[in-house]
Amino acid sequence: MSYNSKILLFVLCLFVISNKLVATPKLNTTPRLFLTQIDSLIKQKNISNDMTQLELLILYNDAIAQKHPDSIKIFKNLAILNADLDQPEDALLFTEKYIENSLDFSILNDRAYDVISNTEEYKYLNRRYLFKVTPLVFMYFYAALIGFFFMIIINFTKGTNKNAKIFIGSFVGIHSLFILEFVLYMSNIQYEFPHTYRMSSAFSLLYGPLLYFYFKSITQNYKFRTIDALHFLPTLALLIFLFPIYSLSSQEKIKMILSIYTPYKSHGTIIFISKTVSLIIYAFFIGKLKFRKQKNDSYNNSNLQPQDKWRRTIYRIHIVYIVSYLIYGISAFGALGDISSFIYHAQIGVMAMMIIYLAFMAYVRPSIFENALLKQEELLEKYQKSGLTNALSQELKENLIKLFVEDKIYKENNISLEILSKRLNTTRHNTSQIINEHFNMNFFELINKFRIREAISILKEDIYGSLNIIDIAYEVGYNNKVTFNKAFKKETSLTPSEFINVQLKKNIHE
């Protein structure tokens, strides 16, 4: 008998003597499986003694027949033994059996697994049970943190309806919570914090109502009423529906994560259907609000205010999310085959993109979160006693447009409200009122808007990028490069240099 076979026989004898080498009904196997395994071990270790093979077979058969209470230990011992003997398939089989029965993931830290560390079986075990961080998981986690930060910071912005801040902040917050739960699942951290399982599911029916009331607040200056709380009753019903899951023990939740305990298998389908219906209904309501506002808007799409442009963008992103979520739900039933994982990542990616977009706009253009209707009401109240008639107001507006469009008065680097008023042959107060009422901005914002438009036009015509930025700044009316750069980035979200690079790349491709 060889040295290796003696060691193997000694180890297996210890298992029997200690009454720990036993099987469990959950193994659901036969002596034939063990006979095959023994043959592979004998072949691997060059064990040729017939008596040894017989002895090993008897040991395994006895272990199967005895069914001792500590049968879980046999899975651990066999998993480690097979890993050490470089039997990855058998190691995978018994490792999963042990983990499913014990929920002990630390077995994978045993040095025996170093032998099979390069095999596909071990890589599978690593992916499924051990902590991991991929670039995609990190990106999702970063987006979730940005979302929570935005949810807090938005409440400190000025000039915004209080309810609107709560609605948009909460809307971003539940998206971030969903992404965070996905991160915990993807990184396997959820095994350490099993009570985070389905923590975002209770808020699945809040996406639509929160966005709807946000749009309603900013487009109609709508005040939330007590009766509007009825929109949140489905969420309360869903919370009650999910309470049995939330009340489970941590071990039961881990088993649900591993899909080895599925008492509430239909809950996922019910959540998907109810969430999809809710998203579609409220997207329709939001679309009606958006369409009504555009219909009543006196400007065409090219003259939309920044607030309107970003709201239109966020609505479109929300529609894309609905579509991706619907496709994901279909793929979850196996209708789309192997692309299910890609679809799931797609909807998470849309969520992350929306959160990053909102945070970026809050940083670059915080004014977009201001309530335009509130500003207009304040302006009307401010100017209602000015005595400026509608006819005179319209005449001054037309003259003002002529000065800017035809005479390009904004190019004068010494232009001021006083000079503009003299050119209009009216008072400073009237000029300020005309700009605020008809253009929804102040004098400096109007000047900068026309100057930057002029600068953009010049840069687009300079297809070779031969012009100097400072020359363009002087040309459109600025006295220095710093002020020009700041105004340009505020209007376009790019510096002049970045804009030039984008244009040059575009010209090359064309």
Coordinates of C-alpha atoms in Angstrom, one line a residue:
M1 CA 0.0 0.0 0.0
S2 CA 1.4 3.4 -1.0
Y3 CA 2.1 6.2 1.5
N4 CA -0.8 8.4 0.0
S5 CA -3.3 5.6 0.3
K6 CA -2.4 5.0 3.9
I7 CA -3.0 8.6 4.7
L8 CA -6.3 8.6 2.9
L9 CA -7.5 5.4 4.7
F10 CA -6.4 6.8 8.0
V11 CA -8.3 10.0 7.5
L12 CA -11.5 8.2 6.5
C13 CA -11.2 5.8 9.4
L14 CA -11.1 8.8 11.8
F15 CA -14.4 10.0 10.2
V16 CA -16.1 6.8 11.1
I17 CA -14.6 6.4 14.5
S18 CA -15.8 9.9 15.5
N19 CA -19.3 9.2 14.1
K20 CA -19.1 12.3 11.9
L21 CA -18.7 10.7 8.5
V22 CA -22.4 10.4 7.9
A23 CA -24.9 11.3 5.2
T24 CA -28.1 13.3 5.3
P25 CA -31.4 12.8 3.5
K26 CA -30.7 16.1 1.7
L27 CA -27.7 14.5 -0.1
N28 CA -30.2 12.7 -2.3
T29 CA -27.5 10.4 -3.7
T30 CA -26.7 6.7 -3.9
P31 CA -23.6 4.5 -3.1
R32 CA -23.0 4.5 -6.9
L33 CA -22.0 8.2 -6.7
F34 CA -19.5 7.4 -4.0
L35 CA -18.2 4.4 -5.8
T36 CA -17.5 6.6 -8.8
Q37 CA -15.8 9.1 -6.5
I38 CA -13.7 6.4 -4.8
D39 CA -12.6 5.1 -8.2
S40 CA -11.5 8.6 -9.2
L41 CA -9.5 9.0 -6.0
I42 CA -7.9 5.6 -6.4
K43 CA -6.9 6.5 -10.0
Q44 CA -5.6 9.9 -8.9
K45 CA -3.5 8.6 -6.1
N46 CA -2.5 5.3 -7.9
I47 CA -4.1 3.2 -5.2
S48 CA -4.1 -0.4 -6.6
N49 CA -4.8 -2.5 -3.5
D50 CA -8.2 -4.1 -3.9
M51 CA -8.6 -4.4 -0.2
T52 CA -8.2 -0.6 0.2
Q53 CA -10.9 0.1 -2.4
L54 CA -13.2 -2.3 -0.6
E55 CA -12.5 -0.8 2.8
L56 CA -13.2 2.8 1.4
L57 CA -16.4 1.6 -0.2
I58 CA -17.6 0.1 3.1
L59 CA -16.8 3.3 5.0
Y60 CA -18.8 5.4 2.6
N61 CA -21.7 2.9 2.6
D62 CA -21.8 2.8 6.4
A63 CA -21.8 6.6 6.6
I64 CA -24.8 6.7 4.2
A65 CA -26.7 4.1 6.1
Q66 CA -26.2 5.5 9.6
K67 CA -27.6 9.0 8.9
H68 CA -26.2 10.5 12.1
P69 CA -27.5 13.9 13.4
D70 CA -24.2 15.6 12.7
S71 CA -24.3 14.6 9.0
I72 CA -23.6 18.2 7.9
K73 CA -20.0 17.6 9.0
I74 CA -19.5 15.0 6.3
F75 CA -20.2 17.5 3.6
K76 CA -17.5 19.8 5.0
N77 CA -15.0 17.0 5.3
L78 CA -15.6 15.6 1.9
A79 CA -15.5 19.1 0.3
I80 CA -12.1 19.9 1.9
L81 CA -10.8 16.4 1.1
N82 CA -11.8 16.6 -2.5
A83 CA -10.4 20.1 -2.9
D84 CA -7.1 18.9 -1.4
L85 CA -7.1 15.9 -3.8
D86 CA -7.7 18.3 -6.7
Q87 CA -11.2 16.9 -7.4
P88 CA -12.9 20.3 -8.3
E89 CA -16.2 18.8 -9.4
D90 CA -16.7 16.7 -6.2
A91 CA -15.4 19.6 -4.1
L92 CA -18.1 21.9 -5.7
L93 CA -20.8 19.3 -5.0
F94 CA -20.0 18.9 -1.3
T95 CA -19.2 22.5 -0.7
E96 CA -22.6 23.6 -1.9
K97 CA -24.2 20.8 0.1
Y98 CA -22.4 22.0 3.2
I99 CA -23.1 25.7 2.7
E100 CA -26.8 25.1 1.9
N101 CA -27.2 23.2 5.1
S102 CA -25.0 25.2 7.4
L103 CA -24.9 28.7 5.8
D104 CA -21.2 28.8 6.7
F105 CA -19.3 30.4 3.9
S106 CA -16.0 30.4 5.8
I107 CA -15.3 26.9 4.5
L108 CA -14.0 28.5 1.3
N109 CA -11.2 30.1 3.3
D110 CA -9.6 26.7 4.0
R111 CA -6.2 26.3 2.4
A112 CA -7.3 23.1 0.7
Y113 CA -9.1 25.2 -1.9
D114 CA -5.8 26.7 -3.0
V115 CA -5.3 23.5 -4.9
I116 CA -8.3 24.1 -7.2
S117 CA -8.2 27.9 -7.1
N118 CA -7.7 28.1 -10.9
T119 CA -10.6 25.8 -11.8
E120 CA -13.9 27.0 -13.1
E121 CA -15.6 25.2 -10.2
Y122 CA -13.8 27.3 -7.6
K123 CA -14.3 30.5 -9.6
Y124 CA -18.0 29.7 -9.5
L125 CA -17.9 29.2 -5.7
N126 CA -16.0 32.4 -5.4
R127 CA -18.5 34.4 -7.4
R128 CA -21.5 33.1 -5.6
Y129 CA -20.4 33.1 -2.0
L130 CA -17.3 35.3 -1.4
F131 CA -17.1 39.1 -1.1
K132 CA -16.2 40.7 -4.5
V133 CA -16.1 44.2 -5.9
T134 CA -16.1 44.7 -9.7
P135 CA -15.8 48.0 -11.5
L136 CA -19.5 47.9 -12.3
V137 CA -20.5 47.2 -8.7
F138 CA -18.2 50.1 -7.6
M139 CA -19.9 52.4 -10.1
Y140 CA -23.4 51.5 -8.9
F141 CA -22.3 52.0 -5.3
Y142 CA -20.9 55.5 -6.2
A143 CA -24.2 56.4 -7.9
A144 CA -26.2 55.3 -4.9
L145 CA -24.1 57.5 -2.6
I146 CA -24.5 60.4 -4.9
G147 CA -28.3 59.9 -4.8
F148 CA -28.4 59.9 -1.0
F149 CA -26.3 63.0 -1.0
F150 CA -28.6 64.7 -3.5
M151 CA -31.6 63.7 -1.5
I152 CA -30.2 65.7 1.5
I153 CA -28.7 68.7 -0.4
I154 CA -31.8 69.4 -2.5
N155 CA -33.6 70.4 0.6
F156 CA -31.2 73.3 1.2
T157 CA -31.8 74.9 -2.2
K158 CA -33.5 78.2 -2.4
G159 CA -36.5 79.3 -4.4
T160 CA -38.1 75.9 -4.7
N161 CA -41.5 74.7 -3.6
K162 CA -41.0 72.8 -0.3
N163 CA -43.2 69.9 -1.4
A164 CA -41.3 69.7 -4.8
K165 CA -38.0 69.3 -2.9
I166 CA -39.4 66.5 -0.8
F167 CA -40.9 64.7 -3.9
I168 CA -37.8 64.9 -6.1
G169 CA -35.5 64.1 -3.1
S170 CA -37.5 61.0 -2.1
F171 CA -37.8 59.9 -5.8
V172 CA -34.0 59.9 -6.1
G173 CA -33.7 58.4 -2.6
I174 CA -35.7 55.2 -3.4
H175 CA -33.8 54.8 -6.7
S176 CA -30.6 55.0 -4.7
L177 CA -31.9 52.5 -2.2
F178 CA -32.8 50.1 -5.0
I179 CA -29.3 50.4 -6.4
L180 CA -27.7 50.0 -3.0
E181 CA -29.6 46.7 -2.4
F182 CA -28.4 45.5 -5.8
V183 CA -24.8 46.4 -4.8
L184 CA -25.1 44.4 -1.6
Y185 CA -26.4 41.4 -3.6
M186 CA -23.8 41.6 -6.4
S187 CA -20.9 41.9 -3.9
N188 CA -22.3 39.1 -1.7
I189 CA -22.3 41.5 1.3
Q190 CA -26.0 40.7 1.7
Y191 CA -25.0 37.4 3.3
E192 CA -23.6 39.5 6.1
F193 CA -26.6 41.7 6.3
P194 CA -29.5 39.5 5.3
H195 CA -32.2 41.8 6.7
T196 CA -31.5 44.1 3.7
Y197 CA -33.2 41.5 1.5
R198 CA -36.0 43.2 -0.4
M199 CA -35.5 46.4 1.6
S200 CA -36.4 48.5 -1.5
S201 CA -39.4 46.4 -2.6
A202 CA -41.7 48.1 -0.2
F203 CA -41.2 51.4 -2.1
S204 CA -41.8 49.9 -5.5
L205 CA -45.1 51.8 -5.9
L206 CA -43.7 55.2 -4.9
Y207 CA -41.7 56.0 -8.1
G208 CA -44.8 57.1 -10.1
P209 CA -46.6 59.1 -7.4
L210 CA -43.5 61.0 -6.2
L211 CA -42.5 62.0 -9.8
Y212 CA -46.1 62.9 -10.6
F213 CA -46.5 65.2 -7.6
Y214 CA -43.1 66.8 -8.3
F215 CA -44.1 67.7 -11.8
K216 CA -47.4 68.9 -10.6
S217 CA -45.8 71.1 -8.0
I218 CA -43.4 72.8 -10.4
T219 CA -45.8 73.2 -13.3
Q220 CA -48.9 74.2 -11.4
N221 CA -47.5 75.3 -8.1
Y222 CA -49.7 72.6 -6.7
K223 CA -50.1 72.4 -2.9
F224 CA -50.2 68.8 -1.6
R225 CA -53.6 68.1 0.1
T226 CA -54.6 65.4 2.6
I227 CA -56.7 63.6 0.1
D228 CA -53.6 63.2 -2.1
A229 CA -52.3 60.7 0.4
L230 CA -54.6 58.2 -1.2
H231 CA -52.0 57.9 -4.0
F232 CA -49.7 56.2 -1.4
L233 CA -52.2 53.6 -0.1
P234 CA -50.9 51.0 -2.6
T235 CA -47.5 51.4 -1.0
L236 CA -49.0 50.7 2.4
A237 CA -50.8 47.7 1.1
L238 CA -47.6 46.4 -0.5
L239 CA -45.7 46.9 2.8
I240 CA -48.4 44.8 4.6
F241 CA -48.1 42.2 1.8
L242 CA -44.3 41.9 2.3
F243 CA -44.4 41.9 6.1
P244 CA -44.2 38.1 6.3
I245 CA -40.9 38.3 4.4
Y246 CA -39.5 41.1 6.5
S247 CA -40.4 39.2 9.7
L248 CA -38.3 36.2 8.7
S249 CA -35.1 35.3 10.6
S250 CA -31.7 36.1 9.1
Q251 CA -31.0 32.5 8.3
E252 CA -34.3 32.2 6.4
K253 CA -33.5 35.3 4.4
I254 CA -30.1 33.9 3.5
K255 CA -31.7 30.8 2.3
M256 CA -34.1 32.9 0.2
I257 CA -31.2 34.8 -1.3
L258 CA -29.6 31.4 -2.2
S259 CA -33.0 30.2 -3.6
I260 CA -33.0 27.1 -1.4
Y261 CA -36.0 28.3 0.6
T262 CA -38.8 29.8 -1.5
P263 CA -42.0 30.1 0.5
Y264 CA -43.0 33.4 -1.2
K265 CA -42.0 32.6 -4.8
S266 CA -45.0 34.4 -6.3
H267 CA -44.2 37.7 -4.5
G268 CA -41.7 38.7 -7.1
T269 CA -44.2 38.4 -9.9
I270 CA -46.9 40.3 -7.9
I271 CA -44.4 43.1 -7.2
F272 CA -43.3 43.3 -10.9
I273 CA -46.9 43.5 -12.2
S274 CA -48.1 46.1 -9.7
K275 CA -44.9 48.2 -10.2
T276 CA -45.2 48.1 -14.0
V277 CA -48.9 49.1 -13.9
S278 CA -48.1 52.0 -11.4
L279 CA -45.2 53.3 -13.5
I280 CA -47.3 53.3 -16.7
I281 CA -50.3 55.0 -15.1
Y282 CA -48.3 57.8 -13.6
A283 CA -46.1 58.2 -16.7
F284 CA -49.4 58.9 -18.5
F285 CA -50.4 61.5 -15.9
I286 CA -47.0 63.2 -16.0
G287 CA -47.1 63.2 -19.8
K288 CA -50.5 65.0 -19.6
L289 CA -49.0 67.7 -17.3
K290 CA -46.0 68.1 -19.5
F291 CA -48.1 68.3 -22.7
R292 CA -50.4 70.9 -21.1
K293 CA -47.5 73.1 -20.1
Q294 CA -45.9 72.9 -23.5
K295 CA -49.3 73.8 -25.1
N296 CA -49.6 76.9 -23.0
D297 CA -46.0 77.9 -23.5
S298 CA -45.6 80.9 -25.8
Y299 CA -42.1 79.8 -26.7
N300 CA -41.1 77.0 -29.1
N301 CA -38.8 74.1 -28.2
S302 CA -35.7 76.1 -29.2
N303 CA -36.5 78.7 -26.6
L304 CA -37.4 76.4 -23.7
Q305 CA -36.1 77.6 -20.4
P306 CA -33.4 75.5 -18.7
Q307 CA -35.9 74.3 -16.1
D308 CA -38.2 73.0 -18.9
K309 CA -35.3 71.3 -20.8
W310 CA -34.1 69.3 -17.8
R311 CA -37.6 68.3 -16.7
R312 CA -38.2 67.0 -20.2
T313 CA -34.9 65.1 -20.0
I314 CA -35.7 63.5 -16.6
Y315 CA -39.1 62.5 -17.9
R316 CA -37.5 60.8 -20.9
I317 CA -35.0 59.0 -18.7
H318 CA -37.9 57.8 -16.6
I319 CA -39.7 56.4 -19.7
V320 CA -36.5 54.6 -20.7
Y321 CA -36.4 53.1 -17.2
I322 CA -40.0 51.9 -17.5
V323 CA -39.2 50.2 -20.8
S324 CA -36.0 48.6 -19.4
Y325 CA -37.9 47.4 -16.3
L326 CA -40.7 45.9 -18.5
I327 CA -38.2 44.1 -20.6
Y328 CA -36.4 42.8 -17.5
G329 CA -39.6 41.5 -16.1
I330 CA -40.2 39.6 -19.3
S331 CA -36.7 38.2 -19.3
A332 CA -37.0 37.1 -15.7
F333 CA -39.5 34.5 -16.9
G334 CA -36.9 33.1 -19.3
A335 CA -38.4 34.6 -22.4
L336 CA -35.2 36.3 -23.5
G337 CA -32.7 33.6 -22.7
D338 CA -29.1 34.4 -21.8
I339 CA -29.5 38.2 -22.1
S340 CA -31.5 38.5 -18.8
S341 CA -28.5 39.6 -16.9
F342 CA -27.7 42.3 -19.4
I343 CA -31.3 43.6 -19.2
Y344 CA -31.2 43.7 -15.4
H345 CA -28.0 45.7 -15.5
A346 CA -29.6 48.0 -18.1
Q347 CA -32.3 49.1 -15.8
I348 CA -29.9 49.6 -13.0
G349 CA -27.7 51.6 -15.4
V350 CA -30.6 53.8 -16.3
M351 CA -31.3 54.5 -12.6
A352 CA -27.6 55.3 -12.0
M353 CA -27.5 57.6 -15.1
M354 CA -30.6 59.5 -13.9
I355 CA -29.1 60.0 -10.4
I356 CA -25.8 61.2 -11.8
Y357 CA -27.5 63.5 -14.2
L358 CA -29.6 65.1 -11.5
A359 CA -26.6 65.5 -9.2
F360 CA -24.6 67.0 -12.1
M361 CA -27.3 69.5 -12.9
A362 CA -27.7 70.4 -9.3
Y363 CA -24.0 71.2 -9.1
V364 CA -23.6 73.0 -12.5
R365 CA -27.0 74.6 -12.8
P366 CA -28.7 74.8 -9.4
S367 CA -31.1 77.3 -10.8
I368 CA -33.0 74.6 -12.7
F369 CA -34.4 73.5 -9.4
E370 CA -36.0 76.9 -8.8
N371 CA -39.7 77.0 -9.2
A372 CA -40.4 79.2 -12.3
L373 CA -44.1 79.7 -11.3
L374 CA -43.2 81.0 -7.9
K375 CA -40.7 83.4 -9.5
Q376 CA -43.3 84.6 -12.0
E377 CA -45.8 85.2 -9.2
E378 CA -43.2 87.1 -7.2
L379 CA -42.5 89.3 -10.2
L380 CA -46.2 89.9 -10.9
E381 CA -46.6 91.0 -7.3
K382 CA -43.5 93.2 -7.5
Y383 CA -44.6 95.0 -10.7
Q384 CA -48.4 95.1 -10.3
K385 CA -48.3 98.7 -9.2
S386 CA -45.8 99.9 -11.8
G387 CA -48.4 101.4 -14.0
L388 CA -46.8 99.9 -17.2
T389 CA -49.7 99.1 -19.6
N390 CA -49.9 96.0 -21.7
A391 CA -49.6 98.0 -24.9
L392 CA -46.5 99.8 -23.7
S393 CA -45.0 96.6 -22.3
Q394 CA -45.4 94.9 -25.7
E395 CA -43.9 97.8 -27.5
L396 CA -40.9 97.9 -25.1
K397 CA -40.4 94.2 -25.5
E398 CA -40.3 94.5 -29.4
N399 CA -37.8 97.3 -29.1
L400 CA -35.7 95.3 -26.7
I401 CA -35.6 92.4 -29.1
K402 CA -34.6 94.7 -31.9
L403 CA -31.7 96.1 -29.9
F404 CA -30.5 92.6 -29.1
V405 CA -31.1 90.8 -32.4
E406 CA -30.5 93.5 -35.0
D407 CA -28.3 96.0 -33.2
K408 CA -26.5 93.4 -31.0
I409 CA -26.2 95.8 -28.1
Y410 CA -24.9 93.1 -25.9
K411 CA -21.5 93.3 -27.7
E412 CA -20.9 96.7 -26.1
N413 CA -18.6 95.9 -23.2
N414 CA -19.9 98.8 -21.1
I415 CA -23.6 97.9 -21.5
S416 CA -25.6 98.4 -18.4
L417 CA -29.3 98.5 -17.4
E418 CA -29.1 102.3 -17.3
I419 CA -27.7 102.5 -20.9
L420 CA -30.2 100.0 -22.2
S421 CA -33.0 102.0 -20.6
K422 CA -31.9 105.1 -22.4
R423 CA -31.8 103.3 -25.7
L424 CA -35.4 102.1 -25.0
N425 CA -36.4 105.6 -23.9
T426 CA -37.8 104.4 -20.6
T427 CA -36.9 104.0 -17.0
R428 CA -34.6 101.4 -15.4
H429 CA -37.7 100.1 -13.5
N430 CA -39.6 99.5 -16.7
T431 CA -36.7 97.9 -18.5
S432 CA -36.1 95.5 -15.6
Q433 CA -39.8 94.7 -15.5
I434 CA -39.9 93.9 -19.3
I435 CA -36.9 91.6 -19.0
N436 CA -38.3 89.8 -16.0
E437 CA -41.8 89.4 -17.3
H438 CA -41.2 88.5 -20.9
F439 CA -37.9 86.6 -20.6
N440 CA -38.1 85.2 -17.1
M441 CA -34.5 86.4 -16.2
N442 CA -32.7 89.5 -15.0
F443 CA -30.6 91.9 -17.1
F444 CA -27.3 90.2 -16.6
E445 CA -28.7 86.8 -17.4
L446 CA -30.1 88.2 -20.6
I447 CA -26.9 89.8 -21.6
N448 CA -24.9 86.7 -20.9
K449 CA -27.3 84.5 -22.8
F450 CA -27.0 86.5 -26.0
R451 CA -23.2 86.9 -25.6
I452 CA -22.7 83.1 -25.2
R453 CA -25.0 82.4 -28.2
E454 CA -22.9 84.7 -30.3
A455 CA -19.7 83.1 -29.0
I456 CA -21.0 79.6 -29.9
S457 CA -21.9 80.8 -33.4
I458 CA -18.4 82.1 -33.9
L459 CA -16.8 78.9 -32.5
K460 CA -18.9 76.7 -34.8
E461 CA -17.8 78.7 -37.8
D462 CA -14.1 78.4 -36.8
I463 CA -13.8 74.9 -38.1
Y464 CA -10.0 74.8 -37.7
G465 CA -10.0 76.2 -34.2
S466 CA -7.7 79.0 -35.1
L467 CA -9.3 81.8 -33.1
N468 CA -8.1 82.7 -29.6
I469 CA -10.6 82.4 -26.7
I470 CA -9.7 85.9 -25.4
D471 CA -10.4 87.4 -28.9
I472 CA -13.8 85.8 -28.9
A473 CA -14.5 87.1 -25.4
Y474 CA -13.7 90.7 -26.5
E475 CA -15.7 90.2 -29.7
V476 CA -19.0 89.3 -27.8
G477 CA -18.6 92.0 -25.2
Y478 CA -16.6 90.6 -22.3
N479 CA -13.7 92.5 -20.7
N480 CA -11.7 89.5 -19.5
K481 CA -11.3 85.8 -20.2
V482 CA -12.3 84.7 -16.6
T483 CA -15.8 86.1 -16.8
F484 CA -16.3 84.7 -20.3
N485 CA -15.2 81.2 -19.2
K486 CA -17.5 81.3 -16.2
A487 CA -20.5 82.5 -18.2
F488 CA -19.8 80.0 -21.0
K489 CA -19.7 77.0 -18.7
K490 CA -22.8 78.1 -16.9
E491 CA -24.7 78.2 -20.2
T492 CA -23.2 75.2 -22.0
S493 CA -21.8 73.1 -19.1
L494 CA -18.5 73.2 -21.0
T495 CA -15.5 75.5 -20.9
P496 CA -14.7 77.3 -24.2
S497 CA -11.7 75.0 -24.7
E498 CA -13.8 71.9 -24.1
F499 CA -16.4 73.2 -26.6
I500 CA -13.6 73.8 -29.2
N501 CA -12.3 70.2 -28.8
V502 CA -15.8 68.8 -29.2
Q503 CA -16.3 70.8 -32.3
L504 CA -13.0 69.8 -33.8
K505 CA -13.7 66.1 -33.3
K506 CA -17.1 66.6 -34.8
N507 CA -15.6 68.3 -37.9
I508 CA -13.1 65.5 -38.3
H509 CA -15.8 62.9 -38.3
E510 CA -17.9 64.9 -40.7

